[in-house]
Amino acid sequence: MASASDPNRIWTAAIVVIGDEILSGRTQDRNVAQIATWLNAQGIRLSEARVVADDAQAIAEAVNILRARNDYLFTTGGIGPTHDDITVDAIAAALGVAVVVHPKARAVLDAYYADKGGLTDARLRMARVPEGATLIENRMSGAPGMHIANVFIMAGVPHITAQMLDALTGSLEGGAPLISVTLGAWVPESEVADILRTAERDHPGCAIGSYPFFREGKVGANFVVRSTDGAQAQACADELLATIKGEGIKAQAGEI
Amino acid sequence: MASASDPNRIWTAAIVVIGDEILSGRTQDRNVAQIATWLNAQGIRLSEARVVADDAQAIAEAVNILRARNDYLFTTGGIGPTHDDITVDAIAAALGVAVVVHPKARAVLDAYYADKGGLTDARLRMARVPEGATLIENRMSGAPGMHIANVFIMAGVPHITAQMLDALTGSLEGGAPLISVTLGAWVPESEVADILRTAERDHPGCAIGSYPFFREGKVGANFVVRSTDGAQAQACADELLATIKGEGIKAQAGEI
């Protein structure tokens, strides 16, 4: 990536979650939330996520559209040794490159399986990468993550992806992180809708989200003020809290 | 929808999850897994899910592409009373219809707020629907779900969406439900990759997914055989279990 000449530039990423197990409802995805949180700390904003089937054409379509639209694209899932792990082949096809055995990945697997019966064809599948890819470190399993162009190929198992994100921390260029300031109030959100709208209008750099809940038999809502300028976010949240309390509503700084 | 002339026709749906709170990592989405599981029971397959921002253009683009590709489209989120709830306007624009106040939704809200100060402008926002939409029942909150063309507009809060799904149960035409049979084995999936590949090849109506785990200091994997023919799925799973056990591997019917 070229260095950012504009300090206000917004860097974006997208995620493609690959896996029939997510679309069948069998498995609850946790990688979108995990990667989104990590991206925030890198100063990169998640702009879109898609969940697609274990289908080469669906993967390639999502990858090519989203990597063109964003600075970075992350995929999760489908990099294991079994027949339904088709991510590497699908991404190589999408990028128009061959699939090759990465010598370092092969060496790692060789060492890992030296006393476990050696490298079989199935195990060797985990050393296959799109040609030109570099590896993303992972101490938990044999299958490495991969990085090629602006595409980062991660595991499906969330704690393996967590290790890969750890290895990437600080290596991606980003902008100013998005700062969030949260306040909560024991009020139906419809009661304060006008107050929220006015607060957002009066603080142009801030976006306010309203997240209602039902708890202890009562309704309430948390309000999240987001801005790349932490002082502005705090000022907007402080003013909003004062206005809501001024209506005689029980409210607090921080999440309820 | 026209009635299905082909009993083997596969009915599909897509989901558009609408919400900055999902893309920021603040909120863990649970609606994809919930709706996917419900769709399976209706004989409808979830083909794709997208998470988009609270942005009218992003919503309209995803809605129009996915509703054209699928029999049904579900959206979640953005139907509350606050300024960031733009789903109704965005979908109306995508469909090229006006936004109108639905008389029944207005009557429900009128009754609900009769002893709570009456209908304010903010509350009345929850009665706005794309012109031509019918309401989807919801006893939990003032904001109803909506159905227009092949689009089903659901809540963001998962237990409200659960109630709306309940109201829709049995009303959508679908095909044969996808049957899943699971077995588990205490083995690295790479050890049985060839067995899995052969089993899938020998049972053309079946797809086999492999889902590795790390537990109790050991690695294992669950294998899920999916087919619209329950007997075929069971036969494939039985044969796979026998073959894996025949290799001296500890394995069981059902999930580990």
Short mmCIF file of C-alpha atoms in Angstrom, two decimals:
data_model
loop_
_atom_site.label_atom_id
_atom_site.label_comp_id
_atom_site.label_asym_id
_atom_site.label_seq_id
_atom_site.Cartn_x
_atom_site.Cartn_y
_atom_site.Cartn_z
CA MET A 1 0.00 0.00 0.00
CA ALA A 2 1.20 3.53 -0.73
CA SER A 3 1.56 5.71 2.33
CA ALA A 4 -1.39 7.90 3.24
CA SER A 5 -0.90 11.48 2.07
CA ASP A 6 -4.24 12.55 3.57
CA PRO A 7 -4.36 12.22 7.37
CA ASN A 8 -8.18 12.21 7.20
CA ARG A 9 -8.26 9.36 4.74
CA ILE A 10 -10.56 6.54 5.87
CA TRP A 11 -9.03 3.09 5.42
CA THR A 12 -11.51 0.30 4.91
CA ALA A 13 -11.62 -3.48 4.95
CA ALA A 14 -14.19 -6.15 4.10
CA ILE A 15 -14.59 -9.72 5.31
CA VAL A 16 -15.69 -12.80 3.37
CA VAL A 17 -16.72 -15.59 5.73
CA ILE A 18 -16.49 -18.87 3.82
CA GLY A 19 -18.46 -21.83 5.08
CA ASP A 20 -21.58 -23.94 4.64
CA GLU A 21 -21.57 -24.45 8.43
CA ILE A 22 -22.34 -20.76 8.99
CA LEU A 23 -25.09 -20.67 6.33
CA SER A 24 -26.69 -23.85 7.71
CA GLY A 25 -26.91 -22.28 11.16
CA ARG A 26 -24.76 -25.09 12.64
CA THR A 27 -21.95 -22.74 13.64
CA GLN A 28 -22.25 -19.24 15.11
CA ASP A 29 -19.74 -16.99 13.34
CA ARG A 30 -17.46 -15.12 15.71
CA ASN A 31 -14.82 -13.92 13.27
CA VAL A 32 -16.69 -10.84 11.99
CA ALA A 33 -16.91 -9.33 15.48
CA GLN A 34 -13.35 -10.39 16.31
CA ILE A 35 -11.78 -9.01 13.13
CA ALA A 36 -13.93 -5.84 13.30
CA THR A 37 -12.69 -5.08 16.81
CA TRP A 38 -9.09 -5.71 15.77
CA LEU A 39 -9.48 -3.52 12.67
CA ASN A 40 -10.74 -0.60 14.80
CA ALA A 41 -7.49 -0.69 16.77
CA GLN A 42 -5.53 -0.60 13.49
CA GLY A 43 -7.42 2.51 12.34
CA ILE A 44 -9.25 0.54 9.65
CA ARG A 45 -13.02 0.48 9.29
CA LEU A 46 -14.97 -2.66 8.39
CA SER A 47 -17.26 -1.58 5.56
CA GLU A 48 -19.01 -4.85 4.69
CA ALA A 49 -19.02 -8.55 5.49
CA ARG A 50 -20.39 -11.41 3.43
CA VAL A 51 -21.00 -15.04 4.28
CA VAL A 52 -20.70 -17.33 1.23
CA ALA A 53 -20.94 -21.08 0.70
CA ASP A 54 -18.06 -23.49 0.08
CA ASP A 55 -18.43 -22.72 -3.61
CA ALA A 56 -15.51 -21.55 -5.76
CA GLN A 57 -17.57 -19.16 -7.87
CA ALA A 58 -19.31 -17.56 -4.88
CA ILE A 59 -15.96 -17.09 -3.12
CA ALA A 60 -14.26 -15.62 -6.20
CA GLU A 61 -17.11 -13.19 -6.87
CA ALA A 62 -17.17 -11.87 -3.31
CA VAL A 63 -13.37 -11.65 -3.11
CA ASN A 64 -12.96 -9.75 -6.36
CA ILE A 65 -15.77 -7.26 -5.72
CA LEU A 66 -14.79 -6.51 -2.13
CA ARG A 67 -11.02 -6.34 -2.59
CA ALA A 68 -11.52 -3.78 -5.37
CA ARG A 69 -13.74 -1.65 -3.14
CA ASN A 70 -11.59 -1.75 0.00
CA ASP A 71 -7.99 -1.28 1.09
CA TYR A 72 -7.93 -4.75 2.64
CA LEU A 73 -9.92 -7.95 2.35
CA PHE A 74 -9.98 -10.71 4.96
CA THR A 75 -11.35 -14.20 4.38
CA THR A 76 -12.04 -16.76 7.09
CA GLY A 77 -12.48 -20.52 6.76
CA GLY A 78 -11.77 -23.26 4.27
CA ILE A 79 -7.97 -23.54 4.64
CA GLY A 80 -7.79 -26.97 6.30
CA PRO A 81 -6.76 -30.29 4.73
CA THR A 82 -10.15 -31.74 3.73
CA HIS A 83 -12.07 -31.85 0.44
CA ASP A 84 -14.41 -29.02 1.52
CA ASP A 85 -11.46 -26.66 2.10
CA ILE A 86 -11.40 -24.86 -1.25
CA THR A 87 -10.48 -21.33 -0.22
CA VAL A 88 -6.89 -21.39 -1.55
CA ASP A 89 -7.94 -22.68 -4.96
CA ALA A 90 -10.88 -20.27 -5.19
CA ILE A 91 -8.79 -17.22 -4.28
CA ALA A 92 -5.95 -18.22 -6.60
CA ALA A 93 -8.51 -18.52 -9.40
CA ALA A 94 -10.02 -15.16 -8.46
CA LEU A 95 -6.58 -13.52 -8.60
CA GLY A 96 -5.56 -15.38 -11.76
CA VAL A 97 -2.53 -17.07 -10.20
CA ALA A 98 -1.50 -20.72 -9.80
CA VAL A 99 -1.61 -22.75 -6.60
CA VAL A 100 1.87 -23.80 -5.44
CA VAL A 101 3.36 -25.56 -2.43
CA HIS A 102 5.03 -22.92 -0.25
CA PRO A 103 8.51 -24.18 0.72
CA LYS A 104 8.43 -22.66 4.21
CA ALA A 105 4.94 -24.01 4.93
CA ARG A 106 6.12 -27.41 3.72
CA ALA A 107 9.15 -27.26 6.01
CA VAL A 108 6.98 -26.32 9.00
CA LEU A 109 4.61 -29.21 8.30
CA ASP A 110 7.55 -31.59 7.74
CA ALA A 111 8.93 -30.75 11.18
CA TYR A 112 5.47 -30.85 12.81
CA TYR A 113 4.67 -34.32 11.42
CA ALA A 114 8.22 -35.78 11.66
CA ASP A 115 7.24 -37.94 14.65
CA LYS A 116 3.58 -38.28 13.59
CA GLY A 117 4.00 -40.40 10.45
CA GLY A 118 5.36 -37.74 8.08
CA LEU A 119 3.69 -35.68 5.37
CA THR A 120 0.74 -37.29 3.62
CA ASP A 121 -1.00 -35.82 0.57
CA ALA A 122 -3.80 -34.56 2.80
CA ARG A 123 -1.37 -32.87 5.21
CA LEU A 124 0.54 -31.37 2.30
CA ARG A 125 -2.69 -29.65 1.19
CA MET A 126 -2.14 -27.25 4.08
CA ALA A 127 1.11 -26.02 2.46
CA ARG A 128 -0.65 -25.01 -0.76
CA VAL A 129 -0.89 -21.24 -1.33
CA PRO A 130 -1.81 -18.88 -4.18
CA GLU A 131 1.49 -18.22 -6.00
CA GLY A 132 3.20 -15.16 -4.54
CA ALA A 133 1.56 -15.41 -1.11
CA THR A 134 3.49 -14.96 2.12
CA LEU A 135 2.59 -16.90 5.27
CA ILE A 136 0.86 -15.57 8.39
CA GLU A 137 2.27 -17.15 11.53
CA ASN A 138 0.16 -19.53 13.56
CA ARG A 139 1.42 -21.67 16.43
CA MET A 140 -1.88 -23.51 17.00
CA SER A 141 -2.20 -25.69 13.93
CA GLY A 142 -0.44 -26.87 10.81
CA ALA A 143 -2.45 -24.72 8.41
CA PRO A 144 -0.88 -21.23 8.05
CA GLY A 145 -2.70 -18.04 7.10
CA MET A 146 -1.68 -16.32 3.87
CA HIS A 147 -1.25 -12.81 2.53
CA ILE A 148 -1.34 -11.97 -1.17
CA ALA A 149 -1.93 -8.52 -2.70
CA ASN A 150 -4.51 -6.90 -0.38
CA VAL A 151 -6.06 -10.25 0.62
CA PHE A 152 -5.52 -11.87 4.04
CA ILE A 153 -6.57 -15.52 4.23
CA MET A 154 -7.39 -16.54 7.80
CA ALA A 155 -8.61 -19.67 9.59
CA GLY A 156 -12.22 -20.51 10.35
CA VAL A 157 -11.55 -21.49 13.98
CA PRO A 158 -11.75 -18.17 15.86
CA HIS A 159 -8.84 -18.71 18.27
CA ILE A 160 -6.53 -19.61 15.38
CA THR A 161 -7.62 -16.45 13.57
CA ALA A 162 -6.93 -14.54 16.81
CA GLN A 163 -3.31 -15.72 16.67
CA MET A 164 -3.00 -14.72 13.04
CA LEU A 165 -4.39 -11.24 13.82
CA ASP A 166 -1.87 -10.99 16.62
CA ALA A 167 0.91 -11.72 14.12
CA LEU A 168 -0.43 -8.97 11.81
CA THR A 169 -0.88 -6.32 14.51
CA GLY A 170 0.79 -3.05 13.54
CA SER A 171 1.74 -4.22 10.05
CA LEU A 172 -1.24 -2.76 8.15
CA GLU A 173 -1.39 0.91 7.33
CA GLY A 174 -4.49 2.61 8.72
CA GLY A 175 -5.87 5.99 9.65
CA ALA A 176 -7.12 7.43 12.91
CA PRO A 177 -8.93 4.78 14.97
CA LEU A 178 -12.66 5.29 15.45
CA ILE A 179 -13.29 6.26 19.09
CA SER A 180 -16.54 5.18 20.73
CA VAL A 181 -18.08 6.78 23.82
CA THR A 182 -21.12 5.02 25.26
CA LEU A 183 -23.86 6.22 27.57
CA GLY A 184 -26.97 4.43 28.74
CA ALA A 185 -30.47 5.49 29.79
CA TRP A 186 -33.51 3.74 31.22
CA VAL A 187 -35.85 5.08 28.57
CA PRO A 188 -37.57 3.73 25.43
CA GLU A 189 -35.41 5.02 22.58
CA SER A 190 -38.46 6.60 20.91
CA GLU A 191 -38.67 9.04 23.88
CA VAL A 192 -35.28 10.52 23.07
CA ALA A 193 -35.24 10.13 19.27
CA ASP A 194 -35.47 13.89 18.72
CA ILE A 195 -32.68 14.56 21.24
CA LEU A 196 -30.41 12.05 19.46
CA ARG A 197 -31.15 13.48 16.05
CA THR A 198 -30.37 17.01 17.24
CA ALA A 199 -27.15 15.94 18.98
CA GLU A 200 -25.89 14.21 15.83
CA ARG A 201 -26.78 17.25 13.70
CA ASP A 202 -24.98 19.61 16.11
CA HIS A 203 -21.77 17.51 16.10
CA PRO A 204 -20.86 17.02 12.43
CA GLY A 205 -17.86 14.69 13.08
CA CYS A 206 -19.92 12.33 15.23
CA ALA A 207 -22.30 9.48 14.44
CA ILE A 208 -24.70 8.29 17.16
CA GLY A 209 -26.06 4.75 17.29
CA SER A 210 -29.03 3.78 19.48
CA TYR A 211 -29.21 0.21 20.81
CA PRO A 212 -32.36 -0.61 22.77
CA PHE A 213 -32.60 -3.43 25.29
CA PHE A 214 -35.14 -5.09 27.58
CA ARG A 215 -33.74 -5.95 30.99
CA GLU A 216 -35.00 -6.41 34.56
CA GLY A 217 -38.52 -5.93 33.19
CA LYS A 218 -37.67 -2.44 31.94
CA VAL A 219 -36.70 -0.94 28.61
CA GLY A 220 -33.61 1.13 28.05
CA ALA A 221 -31.06 1.96 25.41
CA ASN A 222 -27.34 2.48 25.07
CA PHE A 223 -26.17 5.32 22.85
CA VAL A 224 -22.78 5.06 21.17
CA VAL A 225 -21.11 8.22 19.87
CA ARG A 226 -18.41 7.41 17.28
CA SER A 227 -15.81 9.79 15.88
CA THR A 228 -12.17 9.70 14.81
CA ASP A 229 -11.75 12.71 17.14
CA GLY A 230 -11.92 11.40 20.71
CA ALA A 231 -12.44 14.86 22.25
CA GLN A 232 -15.37 15.56 19.93
CA ALA A 233 -16.94 12.19 20.71
CA GLN A 234 -16.58 12.84 24.45
CA ALA A 235 -18.02 16.37 24.16
CA CYS A 236 -20.99 15.12 22.15
CA ALA A 237 -21.61 12.27 24.64
CA ASP A 238 -21.34 14.61 27.64
CA GLU A 239 -23.84 17.04 26.13
CA LEU A 240 -26.20 14.21 25.20
CA LEU A 241 -26.04 12.78 28.73
CA ALA A 242 -26.77 16.19 30.27
CA THR A 243 -29.72 16.75 27.92
CA ILE A 244 -31.22 13.33 28.67
CA LYS A 245 -30.78 13.78 32.44
CA GLY A 246 -32.34 17.24 32.07
CA GLU A 247 -35.54 15.47 30.91
CA GLY A 248 -35.67 13.69 34.29
CA ILE A 249 -34.52 10.38 32.77
CA LYS A 250 -32.20 8.05 34.72
CA ALA A 251 -28.99 7.88 32.66
CA GLN A 252 -25.28 7.24 33.10
CA ALA A 253 -21.93 7.60 31.40
CA GLY A 254 -20.81 4.19 30.13
CA GLU A 255 -22.87 1.21 29.01
CA ILE A 256 -25.81 -0.10 31.04
CA MET B 1 -44.72 -17.29 -5.08
CA ALA B 2 -45.96 -19.75 -7.70
CA SER B 3 -46.31 -23.32 -6.48
CA ALA B 4 -43.33 -25.63 -7.02
CA SER B 5 -43.82 -27.87 -10.03
CA ASP B 6 -40.46 -29.60 -9.47
CA PRO B 7 -40.30 -31.50 -6.15
CA ASN B 8 -36.48 -31.36 -6.32
CA ARG B 9 -36.42 -27.62 -6.69
CA ILE B 10 -34.12 -25.96 -4.20
CA TRP B 11 -35.64 -22.88 -2.56
CA THR B 12 -33.17 -20.28 -1.41
CA ALA B 13 -33.04 -17.20 0.78
CA ALA B 14 -30.48 -14.52 1.57
CA ILE B 15 -30.07 -12.26 4.60
CA VAL B 16 -29.00 -8.63 4.76
CA VAL B 17 -27.92 -7.69 8.28
CA ILE B 18 -28.16 -3.90 8.60
CA GLY B 19 -26.16 -2.20 11.30
CA ASP B 20 -23.04 -0.20 12.11
CA GLU B 21 -23.00 -1.95 15.50
CA ILE B 22 -22.23 -5.30 13.84
CA LEU B 23 -19.51 -3.85 11.58
CA SER B 24 -17.88 -2.02 14.51
CA GLY B 25 -17.62 -5.28 16.45
CA ARG B 26 -19.73 -3.84 19.27
CA THR B 27 -22.56 -6.34 18.80
CA GLN B 28 -22.26 -10.03 18.00
CA ASP B 29 -24.80 -10.88 15.29
CA ARG B 30 -27.07 -13.80 16.20
CA ASN B 31 -29.73 -13.38 13.53
CA VAL B 32 -27.88 -15.17 10.71
CA ALA B 33 -27.62 -18.42 12.69
CA GLN B 34 -31.17 -18.02 14.03
CA ILE B 35 -32.78 -17.35 10.65
CA ALA B 36 -30.63 -20.03 8.94
CA THR B 37 -31.83 -22.66 11.41
CA TRP B 38 -35.45 -21.58 10.96
CA LEU B 39 -35.10 -21.59 7.15
CA ASN B 40 -33.82 -25.20 7.21
CA ALA B 41 -37.03 -26.27 8.92
CA GLN B 42 -39.04 -24.49 6.19
CA GLY B 43 -37.16 -26.37 3.45
CA ILE B 44 -35.38 -23.20 2.37
CA ARG B 45 -31.61 -22.92 2.06
CA LEU B 46 -29.67 -19.83 3.09
CA SER B 47 -27.40 -19.08 0.12
CA GLU B 48 -25.66 -15.89 1.26
CA ALA B 49 -25.64 -13.32 4.03
CA ARG B 50 -24.30 -9.78 3.96
CA VAL B 51 -23.67 -7.28 6.72
CA VAL B 52 -23.98 -3.68 5.54
CA ALA B 53 -23.73 -0.29 7.24
CA ASP B 54 -26.62 2.02 8.14
CA ASP B 55 -26.29 3.52 4.67
CA ALA B 56 -29.24 3.77 2.27
CA GLN B 57 -27.21 3.03 -0.85
CA ALA B 58 -25.43 0.01 0.68
CA ILE B 59 -28.77 -1.39 1.87
CA ALA B 60 -30.52 -0.85 -1.47
CA GLU B 61 -27.68 -2.44 -3.45
CA ALA B 62 -27.58 -5.58 -1.27
CA VAL B 63 -31.38 -5.89 -1.19
CA ASN B 64 -31.83 -5.58 -4.93
CA ILE B 65 -29.03 -7.99 -5.87
CA LEU B 66 -29.96 -10.64 -3.34
CA ARG B 67 -33.74 -10.55 -3.77
CA ALA B 68 -33.29 -11.06 -7.52
CA ARG B 69 -31.03 -14.08 -6.93
CA ASN B 70 -33.15 -15.78 -4.27
CA ASP B 71 -36.73 -16.83 -3.60
CA TYR B 72 -36.76 -14.86 -0.36
CA LEU B 73 -34.78 -12.06 1.22
CA PHE B 74 -34.68 -11.28 4.94
CA THR B 75 -33.32 -8.09 6.43
CA THR B 76 -32.58 -7.53 10.12
CA GLY B 77 -32.11 -4.26 11.97
CA GLY B 78 -32.86 -0.59 11.51
CA ILE B 79 -36.65 -0.58 12.03
CA GLY B 80 -36.77 1.29 15.35
CA PRO B 81 -37.80 4.90 15.98
CA THR B 82 -34.42 6.68 15.97
CA HIS B 83 -32.54 8.66 13.31
CA ASP B 84 -30.20 5.72 12.53
CA ASP B 85 -33.17 3.44 11.69
CA ILE B 86 -33.28 3.88 7.91
CA THR B 87 -34.21 0.39 6.75
CA VAL B 88 -37.81 1.18 5.74
CA ASP B 89 -36.79 4.21 3.66
CA ALA B 90 -33.86 2.37 2.06
CA ILE B 91 -35.95 -0.67 1.09
CA ALA B 92 -38.82 1.46 -0.20
CA ALA B 93 -36.30 3.33 -2.38
CA ALA B 94 -34.78 0.02 -3.55
CA LEU B 95 -38.23 -1.25 -4.55
CA GLY B 96 -39.28 2.08 -6.07
CA VAL B 97 -42.29 2.56 -3.78
CA ALA B 98 -43.30 5.32 -1.37
CA VAL B 99 -43.14 5.17 2.42
CA VAL B 100 -46.60 5.35 4.02
CA VAL B 101 -48.05 5.07 7.52
CA HIS B 102 -49.70 1.65 7.81
CA PRO B 103 -53.16 2.11 9.39
CA LYS B 104 -53.03 -1.15 11.37
CA ALA B 105 -49.53 -0.42 12.68
CA ARG B 106 -50.71 3.06 13.66
CA ALA B 107 -53.73 1.62 15.48
CA VAL B 108 -51.52 -0.86 17.36
CA LEU B 109 -49.15 1.92 18.41
CA ASP B 110 -52.09 4.18 19.35
CA ALA B 111 -53.42 1.52 21.71
CA TYR B 112 -49.92 0.70 23.06
CA TYR B 113 -49.15 4.35 23.87
CA ALA B 114 -52.68 5.38 24.95
CA ASP B 115 -51.67 5.47 28.64
CA LYS B 116 -48.02 6.40 27.91
CA GLY B 117 -48.45 9.91 26.54
CA GLY B 118 -49.86 9.05 23.10
CA LEU B 119 -48.23 8.93 19.68
CA THR B 120 -45.29 11.28 19.15
CA ASP B 121 -43.60 11.80 15.79
CA ALA B 122 -40.77 9.49 16.87
CA ARG B 123 -43.18 6.73 17.90
CA LEU B 124 -45.14 7.16 14.69
CA ARG B 125 -41.94 6.40 12.75
CA MET B 126 -42.45 2.75 13.75
CA ALA B 127 -45.72 2.66 11.78
CA ARG B 128 -44.03 3.68 8.52
CA VAL B 129 -43.81 0.91 5.90
CA PRO B 130 -42.94 0.60 2.20
CA GLU B 131 -46.26 1.10 0.37
CA GLY B 132 -47.96 -2.27 -0.17
CA ALA B 133 -46.28 -4.02 2.77
CA THR B 134 -48.18 -6.24 5.19
CA LEU B 135 -47.22 -6.45 8.86
CA ILE B 136 -45.47 -9.31 10.65
CA GLU B 137 -46.83 -9.82 14.15
CA ASN B 138 -44.69 -9.00 17.17
CA ARG B 139 -45.90 -8.93 20.74
CA MET B 140 -42.61 -7.72 22.22
CA SER B 141 -42.33 -4.15 20.96
CA GLY B 142 -44.12 -1.42 19.07
CA ALA B 143 -42.14 -1.82 15.85
CA PRO B 144 -43.71 -4.47 13.58
CA GLY B 145 -41.91 -6.53 10.96
CA MET B 146 -42.97 -6.08 7.34
CA HIS B 147 -43.43 -8.21 4.24
CA ILE B 148 -43.38 -6.80 0.73
CA ALA B 149 -42.80 -8.74 -2.51
CA ASN B 150 -40.22 -11.40 -1.55
CA VAL B 151 -38.66 -9.21 1.16
CA PHE B 152 -39.15 -9.83 4.89
CA ILE B 153 -38.08 -6.94 7.12
CA MET B 154 -37.21 -8.15 10.62
CA ALA B 155 -35.97 -6.60 13.87
CA GLY B 156 -32.33 -6.32 14.92
CA VAL B 157 -32.96 -7.60 18.46
CA PRO B 158 -32.75 -11.41 18.12
CA HIS B 159 -35.62 -12.34 20.44
CA ILE B 160 -37.96 -9.96 18.62
CA THR B 161 -36.92 -11.51 15.30
CA ALA B 162 -37.56 -14.95 16.88
CA GLN B 163 -41.18 -13.91 17.48
CA MET B 164 -41.55 -12.65 13.92
CA LEU B 165 -40.15 -15.94 12.56
CA ASP B 166 -42.64 -17.77 14.74
CA ALA B 167 -45.45 -15.75 13.15
CA LEU B 168 -44.15 -16.68 9.67
CA THR B 169 -43.67 -20.41 10.35
CA GLY B 170 -45.36 -22.54 7.71
CA SER B 171 -46.34 -19.58 5.54
CA LEU B 172 -43.39 -19.69 3.11
CA GLU B 173 -43.28 -22.23 0.33
CA GLY B 174 -40.16 -24.39 0.45
CA GLY B 175 -38.75 -27.68 -0.72
CA ALA B 176 -37.47 -30.73 1.10
CA PRO B 177 -35.63 -29.71 4.27
CA LEU B 178 -31.91 -30.38 4.35
CA ILE B 179 -31.23 -33.26 6.74
CA SER B 180 -27.95 -33.30 8.69
CA VAL B 181 -26.39 -36.38 10.29
CA THR B 182 -23.32 -35.74 12.46
CA LEU B 183 -20.57 -38.05 13.63
CA GLY B 184 -17.44 -37.21 15.57
CA ALA B 185 -13.94 -38.68 15.80
CA TRP B 186 -10.86 -38.05 17.95
CA VAL B 187 -8.55 -37.62 15.00
CA PRO B 188 -6.88 -34.73 13.16
CA GLU B 189 -9.07 -34.16 10.10
CA SER B 190 -6.04 -34.48 7.81
CA GLU B 191 -5.80 -38.19 8.82
CA VAL B 192 -9.22 -38.94 7.35
CA ALA B 193 -9.28 -36.45 4.47
CA ASP B 194 -9.10 -39.22 1.86
CA ILE B 195 -11.85 -41.22 3.56
CA LEU B 196 -14.12 -38.15 3.58
CA ARG B 197 -13.43 -37.36 -0.05
CA THR B 198 -14.20 -40.96 -1.09
CA ALA B 199 -17.40 -41.06 0.98
CA GLU B 200 -18.69 -37.87 -0.60
CA ARG B 201 -17.83 -39.12 -4.09
CA ASP B 202 -19.61 -42.46 -3.44
CA HIS B 203 -22.80 -40.74 -2.22
CA PRO B 204 -23.76 -38.22 -4.93
CA GLY B 205 -26.73 -36.70 -3.06
CA CYS B 206 -24.66 -35.99 0.05
CA ALA B 207 -22.27 -33.18 1.01
CA ILE B 208 -19.85 -33.77 3.89
CA GLY B 209 -18.47 -30.94 6.01
CA SER B 210 -15.49 -31.40 8.33
CA TYR B 211 -15.28 -29.22 11.47
CA PRO B 212 -12.11 -29.65 13.52
CA PHE B 213 -11.82 -28.79 17.20
CA PHE B 214 -9.24 -28.72 20.00
CA ARG B 215 -10.60 -29.97 23.31
CA GLU B 216 -9.30 -31.64 26.46
CA GLY B 217 -5.80 -31.23 25.02
CA LYS B 218 -6.69 -33.37 22.01
CA VAL B 219 -7.69 -32.69 18.44
CA GLY B 220 -10.80 -34.10 16.85
CA ALA B 221 -13.38 -33.29 14.23
CA ASN B 222 -17.10 -33.52 13.69
CA PHE B 223 -18.30 -34.57 10.25
CA VAL B 224 -21.71 -33.42 9.05
CA VAL B 225 -23.40 -35.27 6.20
CA ARG B 226 -26.12 -33.14 4.56
CA SER B 227 -28.75 -34.28 2.07
CA THR B 228 -32.39 -33.61 1.29
CA ASP B 229 -32.80 -37.43 1.47
CA GLY B 230 -32.59 -38.40 5.15
CA ALA B 231 -32.07 -42.12 4.42
CA GLN B 232 -29.16 -41.36 2.11
CA ALA B 233 -27.58 -39.01 4.65
CA GLN B 234 -27.89 -41.69 7.35
CA ALA B 235 -26.47 -44.43 5.09
CA CYS B 236 -23.51 -42.22 4.13
CA ALA B 237 -22.87 -41.32 7.78
CA ASP B 238 -23.11 -44.97 8.90
CA GLU B 239 -20.64 -46.08 6.25
CA LEU B 240 -18.28 -43.22 7.08
CA LEU B 241 -18.39 -44.07 10.80
CA ALA B 242 -17.66 -47.76 10.09
CA THR B 243 -14.73 -46.86 7.82
CA ILE B 244 -13.22 -44.48 10.38
CA LYS B 245 -13.63 -46.99 13.21
CA GLY B 246 -12.07 -49.62 10.91
CA GLU B 247 -8.90 -47.52 10.96
CA GLY B 248 -8.71 -47.99 14.74
CA ILE B 249 -9.87 -44.39 15.41
CA LYS B 250 -12.16 -43.59 18.35
CA ALA B 251 -15.38 -42.29 16.79
CA GLN B 252 -19.07 -42.03 17.57
CA ALA B 253 -22.46 -41.37 16.01
CA GLY B 254 -23.56 -37.83 16.92
CA GLU B 255 -21.52 -34.77 17.70
CA ILE B 256 -18.56 -34.85 20.06
#
